[in-house]
Coordinates of N, CA and C in Angstrom, one line a residue:
M147 N 10.7 19.9 4.7 CA 10.0 19.5 3.9 C 9.0 18.6 5.0
N148 N 7.9 18.6 4.5 CA 6.4 17.9 5.3 C 5.7 16.9 4.7
T149 N 5.5 15.8 4.9 CA 5.1 14.5 4.3 C 3.5 14.3 5.2
S150 N 2.5 13.7 4.6 CA 1.4 13.7 5.2 C 0.7 12.2 4.9
F151 N 0.5 11.4 5.7 CA -0.5 10.5 5.6 C -1.9 10.0 6.4
W152 N -2.5 9.4 5.2 CA -3.6 8.7 6.5 C -4.5 7.9 5.3
N153 N -4.8 6.9 6.4 CA -5.7 5.9 5.7 C -7.5 6.3 6.1
C154 N -7.7 7.3 5.0 CA -8.9 7.8 4.7 C -10.2 6.8 4.6
R155 N -10.3 5.8 4.1 CA -11.1 4.9 3.9 C -12.4 5.5 3.2
G156 N -12.3 5.9 2.0 CA -12.6 6.4 0.8 C -12.3 8.1 0.8
L157 N -12.7 8.7 -0.6 CA -12.7 10.0 -0.5 C -13.9 10.5 -1.1
K158 N -14.8 9.6 -1.4 CA -16.3 10.3 -2.0 C -16.7 11.1 -0.8
G159 N -16.8 11.3 0.2 CA -17.4 12.2 1.0 C -16.5 13.4 0.9
S160 N -17.3 14.8 1.0 CA -17.2 15.9 0.9 C -16.1 16.4 2.0
M161 N -16.4 15.5 3.8 CA -15.8 15.9 4.6 C -14.1 15.3 4.4
V162 N -13.7 14.2 3.9 CA -12.7 13.9 3.7 C -11.9 15.0 2.7
V163 N -12.4 15.2 1.5 CA -11.7 16.4 0.7 C -11.4 17.6 1.9
R164 N -12.6 17.7 2.4 CA -12.5 19.7 3.4 C -11.4 19.1 4.0
R165 N -10.9 18.3 4.4 CA -10.2 17.6 5.9 C -8.6 17.6 5.3
L166 N -8.8 17.2 3.6 CA -7.2 17.2 3.1 C -6.8 18.4 3.1
K167 N -8.0 19.2 2.1 CA -7.6 20.8 2.2 C -6.9 21.4 3.6
G168 N -7.8 21.1 4.4 CA -7.2 21.7 5.7 C -5.5 21.7 6.2
I169 N -5.6 20.3 5.6 CA -4.0 19.6 6.2 C -3.2 20.1 5.2
K170 N -3.3 20.5 4.1 CA -2.6 20.8 2.8 C -2.5 22.5 3.3
R171 N -3.7 23.5 3.8 CA -3.3 24.6 4.2 C -2.5 25.1 5.5
S172 N -2.4 23.8 6.5 CA -1.7 24.1 7.9 C -0.5 23.4 7.7
Y173 N -0.4 22.4 7.1 CA 1.1 22.0 7.4 C 1.7 21.6 5.7
S174 N 1.1 22.4 4.8 CA 1.6 22.2 3.5 C 2.6 21.0 3.0
P175 N 2.2 20.0 3.3 CA 2.8 18.3 2.9 C 3.2 18.6 1.6
D176 N 4.8 18.1 1.2 CA 5.0 17.9 -0.1 C 4.8 17.0 -0.7
I177 N 4.6 15.7 0.4 CA 3.9 14.3 -0.2 C 2.8 14.0 0.3
L178 N 1.7 13.6 -0.2 CA 0.1 12.8 0.8 C 0.3 11.6 -0.2
F179 N 0.3 10.6 1.0 CA -0.1 9.6 0.6 C -1.3 9.0 1.4
L180 N -2.0 8.4 0.7 CA -3.7 8.1 0.9 C -3.6 6.9 0.9
V181 N -4.2 5.9 1.3 CA -4.6 4.5 1.8 C -6.0 4.9 1.8
E182 N -6.5 3.2 1.4 CA -8.3 2.8 1.1 C -8.3 4.2 0.2
T183 N -7.8 4.4 -0.5 CA -9.6 5.5 -1.1 C -10.3 5.0 -1.8
K184 N -10.2 3.8 -2.0 CA -11.4 2.8 -2.5 C -12.4 4.0 -3.9
N185 N -11.3 4.6 -5.0 CA -12.4 5.1 -5.8 C -10.8 4.9 -7.0
S186 N -11.2 5.1 -8.1 CA -10.2 4.8 -9.4 C -9.6 5.9 -9.3
D187 N -8.4 5.7 -10.3 CA -7.0 6.4 -10.1 C -7.2 7.8 -10.5
D188 N -8.4 7.7 -11.9 CA -8.6 9.0 -12.2 C -9.2 10.3 -11.3
K189 N -10.2 9.6 -10.4 CA -10.7 10.4 -9.1 C -9.6 10.9 -8.0
I190 N -9.0 10.3 -8.2 CA -7.7 10.2 -7.3 C -6.9 11.5 -7.6
R191 N -6.5 11.3 -8.9 CA -6.0 12.1 -9.4 C -6.9 13.8 -9.7
D192 N -8.0 13.5 -9.6 CA -8.7 15.1 -9.6 C -8.7 15.4 -8.2
V193 N -9.0 14.6 -7.4 CA -8.4 15.4 -6.1 C -7.3 15.9 -5.5
G194 N -6.3 14.9 -6.0 CA -4.3 15.6 -5.8 C -4.6 16.8 -6.8
V195 N -5.2 17.3 -7.8 CA -5.1 18.5 -8.4 C -6.2 19.3 -8.0
E196 N -7.4 19.4 -7.3 CA -7.8 19.9 -6.4 C -7.0 20.7 -5.2
L197 N -6.4 19.5 -4.6 CA -5.2 20.0 -3.5 C -4.1 20.6 -4.0
G198 N -4.0 20.8 -5.5 CA -2.6 21.7 -5.4 C -1.3 21.1 -6.0
Y199 N -1.7 19.9 -5.8 CA -0.4 18.9 -6.3 C -0.4 18.6 -7.5
D200 N 0.8 19.0 -8.1 CA 1.4 19.1 -9.2 C 1.7 17.4 -10.6
Y201 N 2.0 16.4 -9.1 CA 2.2 15.6 -9.3 C 1.6 14.3 -8.6
V202 N 0.7 13.4 -9.4 CA -0.3 12.6 -8.5 C 0.3 11.0 -8.9
K203 N 1.0 10.0 -8.0 CA 0.8 8.8 -8.3 C 0.1 7.9 -7.6
C204 N -0.4 6.9 -8.6 CA -1.3 5.7 -7.6 C -0.6 4.9 -8.1
V205 N -0.8 4.3 -6.5 CA -0.1 2.5 -6.6 C -1.0 1.4 -6.4
T206 N -1.0 0.4 -6.8 CA -2.1 -0.8 -6.2 C -0.9 -1.8 -5.4
P207 N -1.4 -2.3 -4.3 CA -0.9 -3.1 -3.4 C -0.7 -4.3 -3.8
D208 N -1.9 -4.7 -5.1 CA -2.0 -6.0 -5.3 C -1.1 -6.8 -6.0
L209 N 0.3 -6.8 -5.8 CA 1.1 -7.8 -6.1 C 0.9 -9.2 -5.5
L210 N 0.8 -10.1 -6.6 CA 0.5 -11.7 -6.8 C 1.8 -12.2 -5.1
F211 N 0.9 -13.0 -4.4 CA 1.7 -13.3 -3.3 C 1.5 -14.5 -2.8
Q212 N 2.5 -15.3 -2.2 CA 2.5 -16.8 -2.0 C 2.8 -16.9 -0.2
G213 N 2.2 -17.6 0.2 CA 2.2 -17.9 1.8 C 1.3 -17.7 2.5
N214 N 1.1 -17.4 3.7 CA 0.1 -16.5 4.5 C 0.3 -14.9 4.3
N215 N -1.0 -14.4 4.0 CA -0.7 -12.9 3.9 C -1.0 -12.4 5.4
M216 N -1.6 -13.5 6.3 CA -1.4 -12.5 7.7 C -0.3 -12.2 8.3
T217 N 0.2 -10.5 8.0 CA 1.6 -10.7 8.0 C 2.0 -10.1 9.4
W218 N 0.8 -9.8 10.4 CA 1.3 -9.3 11.4 C 0.4 -9.9 12.2
S219 N 0.4 -10.6 13.9 CA -0.1 -11.0 14.8 C 0.2 -10.5 16.0
N220 N -0.8 -10.6 16.9 CA -0.4 -10.2 18.3 C -0.3 -11.7 18.9
K221 N -0.4 -12.6 18.6 CA 0.5 -14.2 19.1 C 0.2 -14.4 20.1
R222 N -1.6 -13.9 20.7 CA -1.7 -14.6 21.8 C -2.9 -15.4 21.5
K223 N -2.5 -16.5 22.5 CA -3.4 -18.0 22.4 C -4.8 -17.6 22.5
D224 N -5.4 -16.7 23.4 CA -6.5 -16.5 23.7 C -6.7 -14.7 22.9
N225 N -8.2 -14.9 22.0 CA -8.3 -13.6 21.2 C -7.1 -13.3 20.3
L226 N -6.8 -13.9 19.3 CA -5.6 -13.9 18.5 C -6.1 -12.8 17.3
I227 N -5.4 -12.0 17.5 CA -5.8 -11.0 15.9 C -4.3 -11.2 15.3
Q228 N -5.2 -10.9 13.6 CA -4.5 -11.5 12.8 C -4.6 -10.0 11.6
C229 N -3.6 -9.3 11.0 CA -4.1 -8.3 9.6 C -2.9 -8.7 8.8
W230 N -3.2 -8.5 7.3 CA -2.5 -8.1 6.2 C -1.8 -6.8 6.6
L231 N -1.0 -6.5 7.0 CA -0.5 -5.2 7.6 C 0.6 -4.5 6.3
D232 N 1.5 -5.6 6.2 CA 3.0 -5.5 5.4 C 2.5 -5.9 3.9
R233 N 2.8 -4.7 2.9 CA 2.3 -4.8 1.6 C 3.5 -4.8 0.7
A234 N 3.6 -4.9 -0.6 CA 4.1 -4.4 -1.6 C 3.5 -3.7 -2.5
L235 N 3.8 -2.5 -2.5 CA 3.2 -1.6 -3.3 C 4.0 -1.2 -4.4
V236 N 3.0 -1.3 -5.4 CA 3.3 -1.3 -7.2 C 2.6 -0.4 -8.2
N237 N 3.2 0.0 -8.9 CA 2.4 0.9 -10.0 C 1.7 0.0 -11.3
D238 N 1.0 0.5 -11.7 CA 0.9 0.1 -13.3 C 1.9 0.2 -14.3
E239 N 2.8 0.7 -14.1 CA 3.7 0.9 -15.3 C 4.6 -0.3 -14.7
W240 N 5.1 -0.5 -13.3 CA 5.9 -1.3 -13.1 C 5.2 -2.7 -13.6
C241 N 3.9 -2.9 -13.0 CA 3.1 -4.1 -13.2 C 3.3 -4.7 -14.8
A242 N 3.0 -3.4 -15.4 CA 3.3 -3.7 -17.0 C 4.9 -4.6 -17.4
N243 N 5.7 -4.1 -16.6 CA 7.0 -4.5 -17.1 C 7.9 -5.9 -16.0
Y244 N 7.2 -6.0 -15.0 CA 7.0 -7.2 -14.0 C 6.0 -8.0 -13.8
S245 N 5.1 -8.4 -14.7 CA 4.5 -9.2 -14.4 C 4.1 -10.1 -13.6
A246 N 5.2 -10.8 -14.0 CA 5.6 -12.5 -13.2 C 6.1 -12.2 -12.1
S247 N 6.5 -11.2 -11.1 CA 6.9 -11.0 -9.7 C 5.4 -11.3 -8.9
K248 N 6.2 -11.4 -7.7 CA 5.0 -11.6 -6.4 C 6.2 -12.0 -5.4
V249 N 5.5 -11.4 -4.3 CA 5.8 -11.4 -2.7 C 5.8 -12.8 -2.2
L250 N 7.2 -13.4 -1.7 CA 6.3 -14.4 -0.7 C 6.4 -14.0 0.5
Y251 N 5.7 -14.9 1.3 CA 5.5 -14.1 2.8 C 5.9 -15.6 3.4
L252 N 7.0 -15.3 4.2 CA 7.9 -16.2 5.4 C 7.4 -16.4 6.3
E253 N 7.8 -17.9 6.9 CA 7.4 -18.1 8.3 C 7.4 -16.9 9.5
M254 N 6.6 -16.7 10.4 CA 6.6 -15.8 11.4 C 7.3 -16.6 12.6
I255 N 8.4 -15.9 13.1 CA 8.8 -17.1 14.6 C 9.3 -16.1 15.3
E256 N 10.3 -15.0 15.2 CA 11.1 -14.2 16.1 C 10.6 -13.0 16.5
S257 N 9.6 -12.1 15.2 CA 8.8 -11.4 15.3 C 7.4 -11.5 15.9
D258 N 6.2 -10.2 15.7 CA 5.3 -10.7 15.3 C 4.6 -10.0 13.8
H259 N 5.6 -9.7 13.3 CA 5.4 -9.8 11.5 C 6.3 -10.6 10.7
R260 N 5.5 -11.1 9.7 CA 6.3 -11.9 8.9 C 7.2 -11.0 8.0
P261 N 9.0 -11.9 7.8 CA 9.5 -11.5 6.9 C 8.7 -11.2 5.6
A262 N 9.3 -10.9 4.3 CA 8.7 -10.9 3.1 C 9.4 -10.8 2.0
V263 N 9.9 -11.5 1.0 CA 11.0 -11.5 -0.1 C 10.0 -11.1 -1.1
I264 N 10.6 -10.3 -2.4 CA 9.9 -9.9 -3.3 C 10.5 -10.7 -4.4
Q265 N 10.2 -11.4 -5.5 CA 10.6 -12.0 -6.3 C 9.9 -11.1 -7.7
I266 N 11.3 -10.5 -8.0 CA 11.2 -9.4 -9.3 C 11.6 -10.2 -10.5
R267 N 10.6 -10.6 -11.4 CA 10.5 -11.2 -13.0 C 9.7 -10.3 -13.7
K268 N 10.6 -10.0 -14.8 CA 9.9 -9.1 -15.9 C 8.6 -10.3 -16.5
N269 N 8.1 -9.7 -17.0 CA 7.3 -10.7 -18.3 C 7.7 -12.2 -18.6
N270 N 8.9 -12.0 -19.5 CA 9.5 -13.1 -19.9 C 9.8 -13.9 -19.4
D271 N 10.1 -13.7 -17.6 CA 11.1 -14.6 -16.8 C 10.3 -15.2 -16.1
C272 N 9.1 -15.7 -16.3 CA 7.9 -16.0 -15.8 C 8.4 -17.8 -15.7
N273 N 9.4 -18.8 -16.4 CA 9.7 -19.8 -15.8 C 11.1 -19.8 -15.2
T274 N 11.5 -18.8 -14.9 CA 12.6 -18.4 -13.9 C 12.3 -18.8 -12.4
P275 N 13.1 -20.0 -12.0 CA 12.7 -20.5 -10.9 C 13.4 -19.3 -10.1
G276 N 12.9 -19.3 -8.2 CA 13.0 -18.3 -7.5 C 13.9 -19.4 -6.6
P277 N 14.4 -18.8 -5.4 CA 14.6 -19.7 -4.3 C 13.5 -20.9 -3.7
S278 N 14.1 -21.8 -3.1 CA 12.8 -22.5 -3.0 C 12.5 -22.4 -0.8

């Protein structure tokens, strides 16, 4: 089994789709994970079908969050770099059932990454308190 992933930064260009076809031809990945497609779910599904995949699942990384979402830091005093590297991925079906959920980004102490806790709450659990 092979898996391929790529931060392709958009699917609009024919060069990206051509490259994906080459990867599919050369490595036959059973699972293809694309990040930053910058396209609608329908466009992504169309490209998946064009590449020969029978099953295409789109996920949205926009789960509500609390805390500082700059989840990685080089921790330098000078030339500090931070970015939102660690994310919780969910799909539309999951969001429909657990729309009151959120990610808590905790304090960055020991590591250069923040730990995260996902509070999973069904729609009717909106008033259920999470840990403080």
